[in-house]
Short mmCIF file of C-alpha atoms and ligand atoms in Angstrom, two decimals:
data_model
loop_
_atom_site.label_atom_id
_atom_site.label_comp_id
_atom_site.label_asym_id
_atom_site.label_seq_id
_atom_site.Cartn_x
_atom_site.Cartn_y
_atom_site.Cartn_z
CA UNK A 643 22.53 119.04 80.57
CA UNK A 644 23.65 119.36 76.62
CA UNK A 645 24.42 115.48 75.60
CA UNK A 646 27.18 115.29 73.26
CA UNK A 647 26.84 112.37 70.45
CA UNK A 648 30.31 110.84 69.29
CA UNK A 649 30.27 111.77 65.93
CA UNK A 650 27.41 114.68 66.32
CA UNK A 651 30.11 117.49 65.37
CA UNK A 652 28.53 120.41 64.16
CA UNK A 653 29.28 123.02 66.43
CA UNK A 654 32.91 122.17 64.87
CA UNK A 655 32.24 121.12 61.53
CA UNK A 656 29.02 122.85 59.31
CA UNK A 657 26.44 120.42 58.07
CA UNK A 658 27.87 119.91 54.91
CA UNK A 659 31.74 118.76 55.93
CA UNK A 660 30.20 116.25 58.99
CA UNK A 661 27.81 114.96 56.57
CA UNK A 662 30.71 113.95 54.63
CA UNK A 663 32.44 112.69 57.02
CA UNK A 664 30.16 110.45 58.31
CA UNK A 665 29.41 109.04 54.76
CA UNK A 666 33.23 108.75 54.20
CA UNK A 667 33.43 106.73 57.61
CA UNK A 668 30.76 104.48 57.25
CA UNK A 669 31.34 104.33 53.31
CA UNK A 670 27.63 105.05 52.74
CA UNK A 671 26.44 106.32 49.11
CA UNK A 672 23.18 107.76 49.19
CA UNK A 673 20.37 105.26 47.95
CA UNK A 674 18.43 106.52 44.92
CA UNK A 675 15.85 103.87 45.42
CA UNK A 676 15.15 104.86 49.06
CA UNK A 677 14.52 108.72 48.20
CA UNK A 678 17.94 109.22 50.28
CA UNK A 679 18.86 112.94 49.77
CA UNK A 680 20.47 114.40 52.47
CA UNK A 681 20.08 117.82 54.28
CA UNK A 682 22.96 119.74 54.62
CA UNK A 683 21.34 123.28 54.94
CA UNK A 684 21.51 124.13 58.87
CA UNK A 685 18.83 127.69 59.17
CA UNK A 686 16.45 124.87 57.00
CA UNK A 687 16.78 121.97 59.81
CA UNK A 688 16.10 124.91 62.17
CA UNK A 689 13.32 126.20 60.33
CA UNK A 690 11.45 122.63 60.01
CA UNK A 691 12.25 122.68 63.86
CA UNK A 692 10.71 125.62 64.36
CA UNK A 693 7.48 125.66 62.81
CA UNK A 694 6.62 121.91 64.53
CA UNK A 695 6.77 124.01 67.42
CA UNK A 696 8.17 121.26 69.64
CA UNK A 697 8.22 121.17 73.14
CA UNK A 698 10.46 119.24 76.21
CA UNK A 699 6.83 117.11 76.60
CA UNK A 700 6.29 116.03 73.55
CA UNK A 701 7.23 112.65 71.64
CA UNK A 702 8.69 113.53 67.72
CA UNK A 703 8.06 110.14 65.39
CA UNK A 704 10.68 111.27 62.55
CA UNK A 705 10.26 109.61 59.16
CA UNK A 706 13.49 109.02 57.75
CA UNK A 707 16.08 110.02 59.71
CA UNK A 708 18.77 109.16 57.39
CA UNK A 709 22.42 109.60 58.53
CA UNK A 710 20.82 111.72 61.77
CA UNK A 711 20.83 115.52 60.64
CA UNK A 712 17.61 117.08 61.50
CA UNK A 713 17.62 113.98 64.33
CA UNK A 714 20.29 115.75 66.68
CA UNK A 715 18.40 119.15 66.19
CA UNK A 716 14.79 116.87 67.11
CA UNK A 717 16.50 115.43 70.25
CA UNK A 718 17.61 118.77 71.84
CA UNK A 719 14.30 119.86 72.08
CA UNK A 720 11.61 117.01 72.49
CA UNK A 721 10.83 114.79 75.53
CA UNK A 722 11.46 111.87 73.32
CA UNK A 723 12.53 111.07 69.39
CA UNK A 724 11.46 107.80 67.63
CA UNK A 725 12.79 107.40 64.56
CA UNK A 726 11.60 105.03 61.56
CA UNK A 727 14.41 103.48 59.37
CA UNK A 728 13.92 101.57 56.75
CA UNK A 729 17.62 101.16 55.58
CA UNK A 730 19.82 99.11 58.12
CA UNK A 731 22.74 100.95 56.93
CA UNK A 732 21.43 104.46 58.96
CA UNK A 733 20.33 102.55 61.90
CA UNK A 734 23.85 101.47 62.43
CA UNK A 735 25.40 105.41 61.80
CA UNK A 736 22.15 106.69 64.49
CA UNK A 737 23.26 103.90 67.22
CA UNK A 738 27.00 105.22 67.18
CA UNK A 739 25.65 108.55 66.49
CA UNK A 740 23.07 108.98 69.27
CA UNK A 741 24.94 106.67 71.77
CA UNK A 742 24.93 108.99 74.55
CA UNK A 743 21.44 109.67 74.39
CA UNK A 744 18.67 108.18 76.50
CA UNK A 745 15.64 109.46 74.46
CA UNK A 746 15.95 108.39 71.24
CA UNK A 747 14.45 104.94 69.78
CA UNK A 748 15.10 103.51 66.68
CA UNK A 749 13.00 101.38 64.64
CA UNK A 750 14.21 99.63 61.56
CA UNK A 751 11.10 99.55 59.67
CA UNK A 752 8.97 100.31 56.64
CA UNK A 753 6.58 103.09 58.01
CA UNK A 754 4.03 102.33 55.29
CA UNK A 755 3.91 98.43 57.70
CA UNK A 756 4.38 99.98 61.05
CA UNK A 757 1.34 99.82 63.49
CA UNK A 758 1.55 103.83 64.61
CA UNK A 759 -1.22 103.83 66.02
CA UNK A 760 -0.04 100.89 68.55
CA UNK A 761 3.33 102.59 69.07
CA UNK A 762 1.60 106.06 70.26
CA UNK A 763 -0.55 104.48 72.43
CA UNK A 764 2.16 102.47 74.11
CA UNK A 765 4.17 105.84 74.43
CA UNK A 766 0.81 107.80 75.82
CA UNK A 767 0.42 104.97 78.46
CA UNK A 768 4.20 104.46 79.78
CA UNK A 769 6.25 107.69 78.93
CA UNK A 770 3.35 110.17 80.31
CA UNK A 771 3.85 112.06 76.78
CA UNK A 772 0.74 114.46 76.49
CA UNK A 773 1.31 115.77 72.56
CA UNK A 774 2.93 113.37 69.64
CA UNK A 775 4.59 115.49 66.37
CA UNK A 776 5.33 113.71 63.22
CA UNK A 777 8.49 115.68 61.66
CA UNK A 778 10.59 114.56 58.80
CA UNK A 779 12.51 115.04 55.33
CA UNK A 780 10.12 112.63 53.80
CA UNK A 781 11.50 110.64 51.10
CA UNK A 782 9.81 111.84 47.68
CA UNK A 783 9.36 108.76 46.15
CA UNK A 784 6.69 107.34 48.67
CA UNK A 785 5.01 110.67 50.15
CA UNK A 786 1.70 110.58 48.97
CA UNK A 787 1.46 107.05 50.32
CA UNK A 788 3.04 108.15 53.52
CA UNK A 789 1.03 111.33 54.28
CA UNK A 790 -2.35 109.17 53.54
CA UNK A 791 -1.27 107.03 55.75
CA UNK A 792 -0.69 109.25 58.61
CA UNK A 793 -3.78 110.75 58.02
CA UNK A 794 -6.28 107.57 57.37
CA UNK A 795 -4.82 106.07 60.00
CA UNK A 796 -6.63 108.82 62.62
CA UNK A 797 -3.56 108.67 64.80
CA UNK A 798 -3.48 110.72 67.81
CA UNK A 799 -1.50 113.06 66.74
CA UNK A 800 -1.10 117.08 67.19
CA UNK A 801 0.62 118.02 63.82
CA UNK A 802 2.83 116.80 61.03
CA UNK A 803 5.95 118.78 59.77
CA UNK A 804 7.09 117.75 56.66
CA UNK A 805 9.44 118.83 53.49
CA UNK A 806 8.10 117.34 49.95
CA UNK A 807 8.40 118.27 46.90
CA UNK A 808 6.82 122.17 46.43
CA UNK A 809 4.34 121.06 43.80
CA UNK A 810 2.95 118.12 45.65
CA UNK A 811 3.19 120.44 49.40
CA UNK A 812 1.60 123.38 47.38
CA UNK A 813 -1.36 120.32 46.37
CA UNK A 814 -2.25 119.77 49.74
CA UNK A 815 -2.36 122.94 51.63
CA UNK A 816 -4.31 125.02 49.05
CA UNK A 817 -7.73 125.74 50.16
CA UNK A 818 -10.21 124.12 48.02
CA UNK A 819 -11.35 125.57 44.57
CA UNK A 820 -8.09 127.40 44.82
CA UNK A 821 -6.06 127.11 41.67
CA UNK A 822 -3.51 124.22 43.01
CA UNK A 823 -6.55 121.85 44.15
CA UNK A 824 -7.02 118.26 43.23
CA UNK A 825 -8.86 115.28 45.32
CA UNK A 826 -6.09 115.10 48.14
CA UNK A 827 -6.42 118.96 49.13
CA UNK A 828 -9.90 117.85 49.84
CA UNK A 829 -8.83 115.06 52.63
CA UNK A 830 -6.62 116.39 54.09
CA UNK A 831 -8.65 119.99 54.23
CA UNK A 832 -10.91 117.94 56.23
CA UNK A 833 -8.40 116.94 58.59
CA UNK A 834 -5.89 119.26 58.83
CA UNK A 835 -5.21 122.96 58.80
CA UNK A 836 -2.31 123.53 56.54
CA UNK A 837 0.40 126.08 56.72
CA UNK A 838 4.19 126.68 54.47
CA UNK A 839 7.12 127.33 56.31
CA UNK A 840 9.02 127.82 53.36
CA UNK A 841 10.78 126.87 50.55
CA UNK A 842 14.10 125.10 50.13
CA UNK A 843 16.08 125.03 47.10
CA UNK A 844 17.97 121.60 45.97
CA UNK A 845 20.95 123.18 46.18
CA UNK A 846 20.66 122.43 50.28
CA UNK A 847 20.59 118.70 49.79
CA UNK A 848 23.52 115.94 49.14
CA UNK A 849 22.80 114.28 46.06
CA UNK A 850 20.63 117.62 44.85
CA UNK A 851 16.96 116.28 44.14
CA UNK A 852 15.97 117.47 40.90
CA UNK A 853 13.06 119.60 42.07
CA UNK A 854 12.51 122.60 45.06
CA UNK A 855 11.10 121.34 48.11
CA UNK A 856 8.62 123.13 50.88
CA UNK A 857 8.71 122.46 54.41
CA UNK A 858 5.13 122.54 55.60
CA UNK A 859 2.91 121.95 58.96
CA UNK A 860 -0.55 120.21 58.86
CA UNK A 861 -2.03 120.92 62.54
CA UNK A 862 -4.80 117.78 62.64
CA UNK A 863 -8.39 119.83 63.79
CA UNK A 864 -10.63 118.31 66.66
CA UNK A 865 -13.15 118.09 64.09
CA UNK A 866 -13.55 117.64 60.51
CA UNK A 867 -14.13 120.79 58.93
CA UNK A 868 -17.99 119.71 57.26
CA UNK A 869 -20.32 117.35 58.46
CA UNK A 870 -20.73 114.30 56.07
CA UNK A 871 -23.76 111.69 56.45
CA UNK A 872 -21.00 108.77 55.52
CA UNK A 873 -16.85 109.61 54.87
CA UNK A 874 -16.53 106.65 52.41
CA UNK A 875 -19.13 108.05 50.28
CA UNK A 876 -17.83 111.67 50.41
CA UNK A 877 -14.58 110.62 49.59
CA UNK A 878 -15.43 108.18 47.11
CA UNK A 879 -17.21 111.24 45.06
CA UNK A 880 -14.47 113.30 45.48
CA UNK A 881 -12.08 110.51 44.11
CA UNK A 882 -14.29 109.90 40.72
CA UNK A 883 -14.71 113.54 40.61
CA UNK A 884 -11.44 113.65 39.64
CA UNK A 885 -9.96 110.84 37.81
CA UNK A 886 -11.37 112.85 34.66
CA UNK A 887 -11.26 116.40 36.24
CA UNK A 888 -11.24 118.08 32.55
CA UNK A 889 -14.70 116.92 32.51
CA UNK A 890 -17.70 118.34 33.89
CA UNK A 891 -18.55 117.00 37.59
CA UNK A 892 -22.11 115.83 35.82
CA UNK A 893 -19.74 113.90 33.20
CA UNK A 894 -17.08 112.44 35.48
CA UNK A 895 -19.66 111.19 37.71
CA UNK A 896 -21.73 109.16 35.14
CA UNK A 897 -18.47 107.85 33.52
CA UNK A 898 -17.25 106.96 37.22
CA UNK A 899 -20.45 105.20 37.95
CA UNK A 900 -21.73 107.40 40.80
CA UNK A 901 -24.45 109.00 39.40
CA UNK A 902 -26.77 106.02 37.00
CA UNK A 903 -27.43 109.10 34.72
CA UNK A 904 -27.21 112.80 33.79
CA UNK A 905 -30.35 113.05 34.61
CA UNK A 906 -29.63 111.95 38.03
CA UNK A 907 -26.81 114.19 38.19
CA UNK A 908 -28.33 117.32 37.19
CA UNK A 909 -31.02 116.41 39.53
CA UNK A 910 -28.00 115.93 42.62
CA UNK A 911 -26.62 119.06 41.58
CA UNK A 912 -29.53 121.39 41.25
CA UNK A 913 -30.49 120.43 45.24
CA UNK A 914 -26.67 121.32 45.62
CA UNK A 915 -27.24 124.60 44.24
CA UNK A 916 -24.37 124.01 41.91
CA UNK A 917 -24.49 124.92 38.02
CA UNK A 918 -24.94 122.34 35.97
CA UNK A 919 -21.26 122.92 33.89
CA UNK A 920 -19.33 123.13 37.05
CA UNK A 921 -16.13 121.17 36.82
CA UNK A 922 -14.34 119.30 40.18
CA UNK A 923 -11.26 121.49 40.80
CA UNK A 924 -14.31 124.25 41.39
CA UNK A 925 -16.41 122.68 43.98
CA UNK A 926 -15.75 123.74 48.05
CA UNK A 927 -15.67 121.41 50.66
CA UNK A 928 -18.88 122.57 51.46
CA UNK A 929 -20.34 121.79 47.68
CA UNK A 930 -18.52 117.83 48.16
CA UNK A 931 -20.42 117.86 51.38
CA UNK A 932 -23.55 118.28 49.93
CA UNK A 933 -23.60 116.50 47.33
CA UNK A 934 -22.44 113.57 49.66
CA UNK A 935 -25.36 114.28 52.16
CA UNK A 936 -27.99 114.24 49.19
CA UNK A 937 -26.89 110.85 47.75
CA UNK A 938 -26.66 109.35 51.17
CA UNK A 939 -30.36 110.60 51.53
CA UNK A 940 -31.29 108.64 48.53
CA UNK A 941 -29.32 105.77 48.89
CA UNK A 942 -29.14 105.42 52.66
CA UNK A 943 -31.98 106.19 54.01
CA UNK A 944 -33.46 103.91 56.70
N1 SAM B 1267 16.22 112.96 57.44
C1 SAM B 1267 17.40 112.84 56.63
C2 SAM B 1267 17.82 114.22 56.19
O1 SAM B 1267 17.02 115.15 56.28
O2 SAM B 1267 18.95 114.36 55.74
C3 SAM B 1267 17.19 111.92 55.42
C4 SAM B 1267 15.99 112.27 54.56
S1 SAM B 1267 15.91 111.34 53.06
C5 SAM B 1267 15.04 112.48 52.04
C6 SAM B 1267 14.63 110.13 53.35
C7 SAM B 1267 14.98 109.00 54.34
O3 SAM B 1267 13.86 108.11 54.40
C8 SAM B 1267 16.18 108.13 53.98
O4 SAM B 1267 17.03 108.00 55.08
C9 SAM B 1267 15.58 106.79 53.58
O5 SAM B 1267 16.41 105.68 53.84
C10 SAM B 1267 14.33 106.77 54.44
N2 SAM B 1267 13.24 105.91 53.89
C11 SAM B 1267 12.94 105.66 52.60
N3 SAM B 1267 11.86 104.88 52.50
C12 SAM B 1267 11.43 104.65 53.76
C13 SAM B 1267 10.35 103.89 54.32
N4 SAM B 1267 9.47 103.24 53.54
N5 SAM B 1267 10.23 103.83 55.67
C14 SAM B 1267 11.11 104.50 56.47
N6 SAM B 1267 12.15 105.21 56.00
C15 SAM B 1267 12.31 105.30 54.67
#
């Protein structure tokens, strides 16, 4: 049976007069500081909605749910919504909102503190909820921090659907060695298989950000994509790689400390089969792999 929300009014009013309204009623301003720009563009909710490919089984964590936009479009469709809040203001506007919903849960919370993992395995145990999405408008300020988070923290998770900024979503979904890649494509290449939905201009958000956004789906694999000998180490190279990336990998890894020498490094890199000029952005997953599994050899050997 279709649940009707009190002030959940968009088969009335379009996204952009109810979103209004509800800021008018509540006398909310969006918050600069808390990324708070607000999606009034109804085929791109549907489109996020779409691609997480969400199902009446599975539990949706939304990030952000703001004044409760994309959340009405979340609730039709999954078994169960949480939603993480870290402004008071919107958990108030959601409880009136949502009122006459019983599968929605709001959390008024920093999700960089939140225990996730503890939260999905509380769900998994008492709600019999087989797959867990992540979905949300992330707020730009924080979403490196966030997406490392979610994806460090090994969560038991099927996929996260997101909308960043384009250049940072373009970042982390290029394969690497493709023109867009810097240390992060690498991590979360590991993890995740990365996909664009599609763009969305500014013009679809209340205040307009000042850059174009990209909606995009990272399905987490069953297995990282290369065998490493130790993941600290791997990522640790790929990290120093790049804090000088218009240096040669030889370079940045002597000035970084990981290599005691060029000597060393052309050593490392000629059991890589890698030329000796080669610079970071170049390197596959493969290459980082290797070059992880040879100085773990070295250094690690038992
Ligand atoms: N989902 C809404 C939409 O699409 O219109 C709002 C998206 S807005 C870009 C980002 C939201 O994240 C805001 O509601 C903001 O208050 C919230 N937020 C900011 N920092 C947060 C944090 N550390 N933890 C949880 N929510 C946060």
């Amino acid at each position: 049976m279709k649940k009707y929300s009190i002030i959940a009014v968009g088969d009335i009013m379009n996204i952009l007069e109810e979103t209004k309204y509800i800021m008018n009623k509540y006398k909310v301003k969006a918050n600069k500081n808390l990324g708070q720009n607000f999606l009034i563009d109804e085929q791109a909710i549907k489109d996020i909605v779409e691609g997480a490919q969400i199902t009446s089984e599975d539990l949706v964590i939304e990030i952000g749910p703001g004044l409760g936009t994309l959340t009405a479009f979340l609730l039709e469709k999954a078994k169960k919504v949480i939603c993480i809040e870290l402004d008071k203001k919107m958990i108030k506007i959601l409880n009136d909102r949502f009122i006459a919903y019983d599968n929605i849960e709001l959390i008024n919370e920093d999700v960089l503190r939140i225990n996730l993992n503890e939260i999905i395995k509380q769900e998994k145990e008492s709600n019999n909820i087989k797959n867990v999405k992540i979905v949300a408008n992330l707020p730009y300020y924080i979403t490196t921090p966030i997406i490392m988070k979610l994806i460090e923290s090994k969560l038991d998770i099927e996929s996260i659907t997101v909308m960043i900024q384009k250049e940072v979503a373009d970042r982390l979904i290029e394969i690497p060695s493709g023109k867009n890649t810097g240390a992060i494509t690498y991590t979360i290449y590991y993890y995740c298989q990365g996909e664009k939905i599609r763009e969305v201009e500014n013009t679809s958000f209340i205040p307009m950000p000042e850059v174009t956004s990209e909606v995009i789906n990272l399905k987490l694999r069953n297995e990282p994509v290369v065998k490493v000998e130790n993941e600290k180490v791997f990522f640790n190279i790929i990290k120093s790689s790049f804090m000088q990336r218009r240096k040669t990998l030889i370079n940045a890894l002597v000035n970084a400390g990981v290599f005691i020498n060029k000597e060393e490094g052309q050593e490392f890199l000629e059991q890589a089969n890698l030329n000796e000029n080669i610079r970071a952005e170049n390197l596959t997953i493969e290459d980082f792999a290797s070059l992880c599994n040879i100085f773990c050899n070295k250094y690690y050997k038992k």
